[in-house]
mmCIF file with all atom_site columns, C-alpha atoms in Angstrom:
data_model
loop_
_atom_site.group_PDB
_atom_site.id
_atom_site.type_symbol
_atom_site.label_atom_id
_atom_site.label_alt_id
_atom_site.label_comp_id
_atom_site.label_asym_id
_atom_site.label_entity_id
_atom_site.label_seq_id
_atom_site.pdbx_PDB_ins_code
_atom_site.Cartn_x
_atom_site.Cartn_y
_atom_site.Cartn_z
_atom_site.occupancy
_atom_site.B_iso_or_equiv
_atom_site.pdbx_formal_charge
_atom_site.auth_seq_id
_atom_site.auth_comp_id
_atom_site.auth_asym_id
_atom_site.auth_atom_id
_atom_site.pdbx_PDB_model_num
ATOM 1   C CA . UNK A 1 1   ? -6.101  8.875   5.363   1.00 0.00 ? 1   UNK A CA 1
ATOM 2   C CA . UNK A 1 2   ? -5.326  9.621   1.990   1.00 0.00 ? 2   UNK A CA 1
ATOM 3   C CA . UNK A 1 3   ? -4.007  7.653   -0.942  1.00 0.00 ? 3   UNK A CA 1
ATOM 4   C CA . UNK A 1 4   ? -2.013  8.856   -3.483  1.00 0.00 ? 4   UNK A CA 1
ATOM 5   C CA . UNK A 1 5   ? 0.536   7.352   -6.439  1.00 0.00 ? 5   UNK A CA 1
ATOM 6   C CA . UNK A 1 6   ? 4.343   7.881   -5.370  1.00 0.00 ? 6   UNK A CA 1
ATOM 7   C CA . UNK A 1 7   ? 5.349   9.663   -7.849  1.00 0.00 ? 7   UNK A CA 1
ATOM 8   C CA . UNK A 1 8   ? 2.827   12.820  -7.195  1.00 0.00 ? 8   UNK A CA 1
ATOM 9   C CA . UNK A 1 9   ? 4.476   15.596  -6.044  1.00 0.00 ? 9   UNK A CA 1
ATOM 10  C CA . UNK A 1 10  ? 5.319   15.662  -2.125  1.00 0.00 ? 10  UNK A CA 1
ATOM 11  C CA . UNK A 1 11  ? 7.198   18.876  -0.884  1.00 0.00 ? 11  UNK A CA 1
ATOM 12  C CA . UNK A 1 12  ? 10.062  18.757  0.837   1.00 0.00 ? 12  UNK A CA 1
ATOM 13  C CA . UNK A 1 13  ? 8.786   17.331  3.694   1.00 0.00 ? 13  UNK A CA 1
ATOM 14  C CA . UNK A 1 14  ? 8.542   12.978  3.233   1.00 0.00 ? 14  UNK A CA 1
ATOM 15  C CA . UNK A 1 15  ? 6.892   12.780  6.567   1.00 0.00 ? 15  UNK A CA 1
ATOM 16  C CA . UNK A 1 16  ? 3.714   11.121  6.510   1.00 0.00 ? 16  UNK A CA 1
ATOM 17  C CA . UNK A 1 17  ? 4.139   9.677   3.231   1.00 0.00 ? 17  UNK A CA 1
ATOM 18  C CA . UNK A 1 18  ? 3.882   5.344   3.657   1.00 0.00 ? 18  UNK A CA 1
ATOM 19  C CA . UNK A 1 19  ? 4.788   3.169   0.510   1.00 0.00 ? 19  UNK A CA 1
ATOM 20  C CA . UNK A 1 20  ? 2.495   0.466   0.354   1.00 0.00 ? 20  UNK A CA 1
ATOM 21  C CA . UNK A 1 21  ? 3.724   -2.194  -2.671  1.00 0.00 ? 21  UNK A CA 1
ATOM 22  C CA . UNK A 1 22  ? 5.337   -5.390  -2.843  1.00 0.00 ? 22  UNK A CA 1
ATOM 23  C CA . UNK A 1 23  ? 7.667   -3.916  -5.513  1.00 0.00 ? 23  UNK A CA 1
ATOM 24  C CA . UNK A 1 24  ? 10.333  -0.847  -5.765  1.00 0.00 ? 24  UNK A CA 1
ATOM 25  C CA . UNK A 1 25  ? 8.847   1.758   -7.980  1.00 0.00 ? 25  UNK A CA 1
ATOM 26  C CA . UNK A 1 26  ? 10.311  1.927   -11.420 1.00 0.00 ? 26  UNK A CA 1
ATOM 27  C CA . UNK A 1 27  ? 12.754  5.193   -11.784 1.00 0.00 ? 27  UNK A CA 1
ATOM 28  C CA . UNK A 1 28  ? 12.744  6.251   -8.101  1.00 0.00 ? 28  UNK A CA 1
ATOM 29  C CA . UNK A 1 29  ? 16.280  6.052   -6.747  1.00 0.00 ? 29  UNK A CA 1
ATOM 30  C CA . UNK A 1 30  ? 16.185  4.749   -2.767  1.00 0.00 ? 30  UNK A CA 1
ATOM 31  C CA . UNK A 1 31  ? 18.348  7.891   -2.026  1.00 0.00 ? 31  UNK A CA 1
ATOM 32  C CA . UNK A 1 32  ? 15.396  10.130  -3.110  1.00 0.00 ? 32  UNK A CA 1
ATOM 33  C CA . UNK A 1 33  ? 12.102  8.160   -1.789  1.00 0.00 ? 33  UNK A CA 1
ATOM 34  C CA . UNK A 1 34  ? 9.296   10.771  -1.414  1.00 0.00 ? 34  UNK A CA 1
ATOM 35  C CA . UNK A 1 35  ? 7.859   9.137   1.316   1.00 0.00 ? 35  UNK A CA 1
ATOM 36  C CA . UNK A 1 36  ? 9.039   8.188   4.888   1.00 0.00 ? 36  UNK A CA 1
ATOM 37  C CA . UNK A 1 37  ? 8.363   4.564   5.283   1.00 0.00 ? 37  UNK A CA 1
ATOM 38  C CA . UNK A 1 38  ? 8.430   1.462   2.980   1.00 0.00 ? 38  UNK A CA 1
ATOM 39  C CA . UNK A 1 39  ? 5.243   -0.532  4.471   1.00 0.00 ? 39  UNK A CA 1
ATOM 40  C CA . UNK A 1 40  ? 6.024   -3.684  1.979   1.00 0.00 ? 40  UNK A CA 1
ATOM 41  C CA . UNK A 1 41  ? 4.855   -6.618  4.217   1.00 0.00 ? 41  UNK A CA 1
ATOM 42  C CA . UNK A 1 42  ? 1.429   -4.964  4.209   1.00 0.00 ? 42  UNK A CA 1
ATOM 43  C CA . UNK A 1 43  ? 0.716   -4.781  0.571   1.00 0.00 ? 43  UNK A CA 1
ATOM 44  C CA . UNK A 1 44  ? -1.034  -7.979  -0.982  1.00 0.00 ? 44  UNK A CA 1
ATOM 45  C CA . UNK A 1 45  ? 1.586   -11.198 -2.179  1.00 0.00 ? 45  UNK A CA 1
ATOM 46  C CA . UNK A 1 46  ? 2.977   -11.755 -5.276  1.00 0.00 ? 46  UNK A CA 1
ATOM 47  C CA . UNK A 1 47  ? 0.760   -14.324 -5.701  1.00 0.00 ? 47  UNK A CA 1
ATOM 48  C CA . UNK A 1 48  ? -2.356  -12.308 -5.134  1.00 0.00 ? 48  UNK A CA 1
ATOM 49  C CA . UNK A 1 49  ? -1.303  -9.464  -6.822  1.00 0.00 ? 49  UNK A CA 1
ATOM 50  C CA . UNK A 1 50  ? -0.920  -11.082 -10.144 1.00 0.00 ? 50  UNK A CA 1
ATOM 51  C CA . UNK A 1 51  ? -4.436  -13.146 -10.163 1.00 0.00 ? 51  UNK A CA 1
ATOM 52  C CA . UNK A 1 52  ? -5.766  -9.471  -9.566  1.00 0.00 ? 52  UNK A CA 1
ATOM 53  C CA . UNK A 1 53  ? -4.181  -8.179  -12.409 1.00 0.00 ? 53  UNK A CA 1
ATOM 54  C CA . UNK A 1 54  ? -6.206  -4.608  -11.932 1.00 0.00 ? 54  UNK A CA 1
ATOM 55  C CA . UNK A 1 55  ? -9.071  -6.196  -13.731 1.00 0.00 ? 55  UNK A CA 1
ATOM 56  C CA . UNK A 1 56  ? -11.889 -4.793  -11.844 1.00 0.00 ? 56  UNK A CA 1
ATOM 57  C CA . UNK A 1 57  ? -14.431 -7.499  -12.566 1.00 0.00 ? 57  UNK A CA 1
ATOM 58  C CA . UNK A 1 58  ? -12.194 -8.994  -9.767  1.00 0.00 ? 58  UNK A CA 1
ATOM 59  C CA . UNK A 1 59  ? -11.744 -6.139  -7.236  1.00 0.00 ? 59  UNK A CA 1
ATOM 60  C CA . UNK A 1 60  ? -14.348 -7.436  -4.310  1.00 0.00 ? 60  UNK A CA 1
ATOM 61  C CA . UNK A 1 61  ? -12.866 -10.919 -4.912  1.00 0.00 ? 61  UNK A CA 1
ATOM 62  C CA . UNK A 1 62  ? -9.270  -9.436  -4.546  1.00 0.00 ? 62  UNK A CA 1
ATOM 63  C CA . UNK A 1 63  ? -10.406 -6.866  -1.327  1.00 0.00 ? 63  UNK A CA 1
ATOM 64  C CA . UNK A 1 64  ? -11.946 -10.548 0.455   1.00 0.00 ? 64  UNK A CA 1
ATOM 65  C CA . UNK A 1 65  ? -8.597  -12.347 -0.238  1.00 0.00 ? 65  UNK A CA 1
ATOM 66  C CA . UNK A 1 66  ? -6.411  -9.618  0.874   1.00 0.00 ? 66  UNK A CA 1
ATOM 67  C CA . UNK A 1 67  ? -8.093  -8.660  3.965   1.00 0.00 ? 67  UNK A CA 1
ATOM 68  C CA . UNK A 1 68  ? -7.336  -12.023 4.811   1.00 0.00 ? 68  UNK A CA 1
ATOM 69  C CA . UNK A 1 69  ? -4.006  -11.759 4.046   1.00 0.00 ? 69  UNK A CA 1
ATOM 70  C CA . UNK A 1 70  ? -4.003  -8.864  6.763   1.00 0.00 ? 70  UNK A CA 1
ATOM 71  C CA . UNK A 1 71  ? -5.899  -11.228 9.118   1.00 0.00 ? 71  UNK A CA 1
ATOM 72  C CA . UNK A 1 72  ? -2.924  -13.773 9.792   1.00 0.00 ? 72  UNK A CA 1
ATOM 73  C CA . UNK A 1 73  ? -0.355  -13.554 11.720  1.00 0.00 ? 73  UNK A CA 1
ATOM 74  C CA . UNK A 1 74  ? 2.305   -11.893 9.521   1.00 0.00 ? 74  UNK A CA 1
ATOM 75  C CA . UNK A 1 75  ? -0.228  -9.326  7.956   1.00 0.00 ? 75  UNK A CA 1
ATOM 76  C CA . UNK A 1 76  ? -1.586  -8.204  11.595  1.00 0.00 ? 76  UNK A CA 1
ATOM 77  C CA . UNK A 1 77  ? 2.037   -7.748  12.626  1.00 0.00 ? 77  UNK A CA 1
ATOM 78  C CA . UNK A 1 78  ? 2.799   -5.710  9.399   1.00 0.00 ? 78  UNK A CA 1
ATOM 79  C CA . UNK A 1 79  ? -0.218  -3.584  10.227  1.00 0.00 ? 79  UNK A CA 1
ATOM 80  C CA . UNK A 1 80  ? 1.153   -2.940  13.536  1.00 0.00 ? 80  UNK A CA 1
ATOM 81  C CA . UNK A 1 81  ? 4.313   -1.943  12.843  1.00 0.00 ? 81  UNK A CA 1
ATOM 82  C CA . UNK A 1 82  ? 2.799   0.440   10.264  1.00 0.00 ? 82  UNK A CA 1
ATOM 83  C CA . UNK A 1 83  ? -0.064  1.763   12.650  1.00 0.00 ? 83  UNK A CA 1
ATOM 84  C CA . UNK A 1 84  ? 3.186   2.324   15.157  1.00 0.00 ? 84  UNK A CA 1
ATOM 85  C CA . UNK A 1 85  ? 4.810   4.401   12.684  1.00 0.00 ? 85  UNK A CA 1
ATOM 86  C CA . UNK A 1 86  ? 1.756   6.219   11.807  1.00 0.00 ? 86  UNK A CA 1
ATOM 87  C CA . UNK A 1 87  ? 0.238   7.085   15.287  1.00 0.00 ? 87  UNK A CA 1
ATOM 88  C CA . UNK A 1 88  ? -2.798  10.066  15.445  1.00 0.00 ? 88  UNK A CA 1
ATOM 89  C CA . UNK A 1 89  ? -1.201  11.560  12.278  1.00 0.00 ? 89  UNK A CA 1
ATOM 90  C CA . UNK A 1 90  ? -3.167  12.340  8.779   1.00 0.00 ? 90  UNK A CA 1
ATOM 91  C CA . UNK A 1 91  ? -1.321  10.050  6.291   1.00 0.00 ? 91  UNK A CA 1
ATOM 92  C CA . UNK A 1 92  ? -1.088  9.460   2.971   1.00 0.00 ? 92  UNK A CA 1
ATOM 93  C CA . UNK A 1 93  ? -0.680  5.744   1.413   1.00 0.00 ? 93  UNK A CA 1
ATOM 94  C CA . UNK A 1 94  ? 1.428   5.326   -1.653  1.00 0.00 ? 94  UNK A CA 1
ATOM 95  C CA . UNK A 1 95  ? 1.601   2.859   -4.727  1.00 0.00 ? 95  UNK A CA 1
ATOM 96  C CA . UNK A 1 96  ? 2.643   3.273   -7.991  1.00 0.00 ? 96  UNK A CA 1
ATOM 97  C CA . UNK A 1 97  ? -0.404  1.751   -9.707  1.00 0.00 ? 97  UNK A CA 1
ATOM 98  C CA . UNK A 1 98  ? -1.367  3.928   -12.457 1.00 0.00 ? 98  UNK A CA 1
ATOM 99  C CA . UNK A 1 99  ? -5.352  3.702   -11.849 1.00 0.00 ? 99  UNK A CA 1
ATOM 100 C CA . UNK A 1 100 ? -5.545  4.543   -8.090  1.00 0.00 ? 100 UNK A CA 1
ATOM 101 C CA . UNK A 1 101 ? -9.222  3.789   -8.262  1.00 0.00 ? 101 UNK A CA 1
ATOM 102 C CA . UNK A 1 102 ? -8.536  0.311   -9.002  1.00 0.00 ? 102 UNK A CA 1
ATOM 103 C CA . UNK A 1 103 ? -5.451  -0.293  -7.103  1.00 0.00 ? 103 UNK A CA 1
ATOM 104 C CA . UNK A 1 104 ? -4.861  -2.564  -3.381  1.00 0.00 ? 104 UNK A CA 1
ATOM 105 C CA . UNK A 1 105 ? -4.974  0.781   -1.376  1.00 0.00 ? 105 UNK A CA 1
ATOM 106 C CA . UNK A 1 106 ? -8.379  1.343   -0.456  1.00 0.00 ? 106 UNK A CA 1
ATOM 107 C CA . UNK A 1 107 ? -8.149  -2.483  1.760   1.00 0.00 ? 107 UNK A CA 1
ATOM 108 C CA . UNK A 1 108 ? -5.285  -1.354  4.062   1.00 0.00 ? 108 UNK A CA 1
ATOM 109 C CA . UNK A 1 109 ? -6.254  2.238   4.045   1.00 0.00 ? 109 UNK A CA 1
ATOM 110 C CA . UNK A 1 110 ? -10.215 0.934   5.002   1.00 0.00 ? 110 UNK A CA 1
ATOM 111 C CA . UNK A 1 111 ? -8.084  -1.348  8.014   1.00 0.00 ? 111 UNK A CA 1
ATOM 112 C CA . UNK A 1 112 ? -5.986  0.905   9.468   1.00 0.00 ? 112 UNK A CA 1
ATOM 113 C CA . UNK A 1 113 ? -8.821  3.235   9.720   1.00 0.00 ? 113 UNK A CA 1
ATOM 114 C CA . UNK A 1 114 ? -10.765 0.787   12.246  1.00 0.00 ? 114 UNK A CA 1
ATOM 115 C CA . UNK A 1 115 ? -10.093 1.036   15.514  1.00 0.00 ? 115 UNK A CA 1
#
């Protein structure tokens, strides 16, 4: 499973491709979404997101508090839904966080890739 920002060159071809952020990217019309799914209810809350604040001083704090966001009920249904669409394929997760190294995708990329 690979992550990636949205707005990195895709092909043709969307398949694969999951959206993982609470927010629309800025600039991308729906129309022309370079990936195949929108996995919204998976990415961390509003609330959550903005304590983070990509300060990485914070990041195992952040990675604690949103796996347990995963962990309840809504965030375990979310996941399903998403592992569902994904199946046995090689995907790539998509944000449009700037700094990939510091962004939420490494939690629900680590998740879906336990059993």
């Amino acid at each position: 499973m690979g992550i990636a920002r949205v707005y990195d060159q895709a092909g043709e071809d969307p398949s694969g491709r999951f959206l993982v952020d609470r927010l629309w990217p800025r600039g991308l019309a729906k129309a022309d979404a370079p990936f195949e799914y929108w996995a919204k209810d998976v990415s961390p809350s509003n609330a959550l997101r903005k304590w983070y604040g990509h300060a990485g001083s914070r990041f195992e704090e952040f990675a604690d508090r949103y796996r347990g966001e995963l962990a309840s009920p809504a965030g375990l249904a979310a996941l399903e839904d998403l592992r569902g669409r994904i199946g046995d394929r090689d995907v790539t997760l998509l944000t449009a966080t700037k700094e990939l190294a510091s962004s939420h995708l490494a939690v629900p990329a680590e998740v879906l890739a336990q059993p």
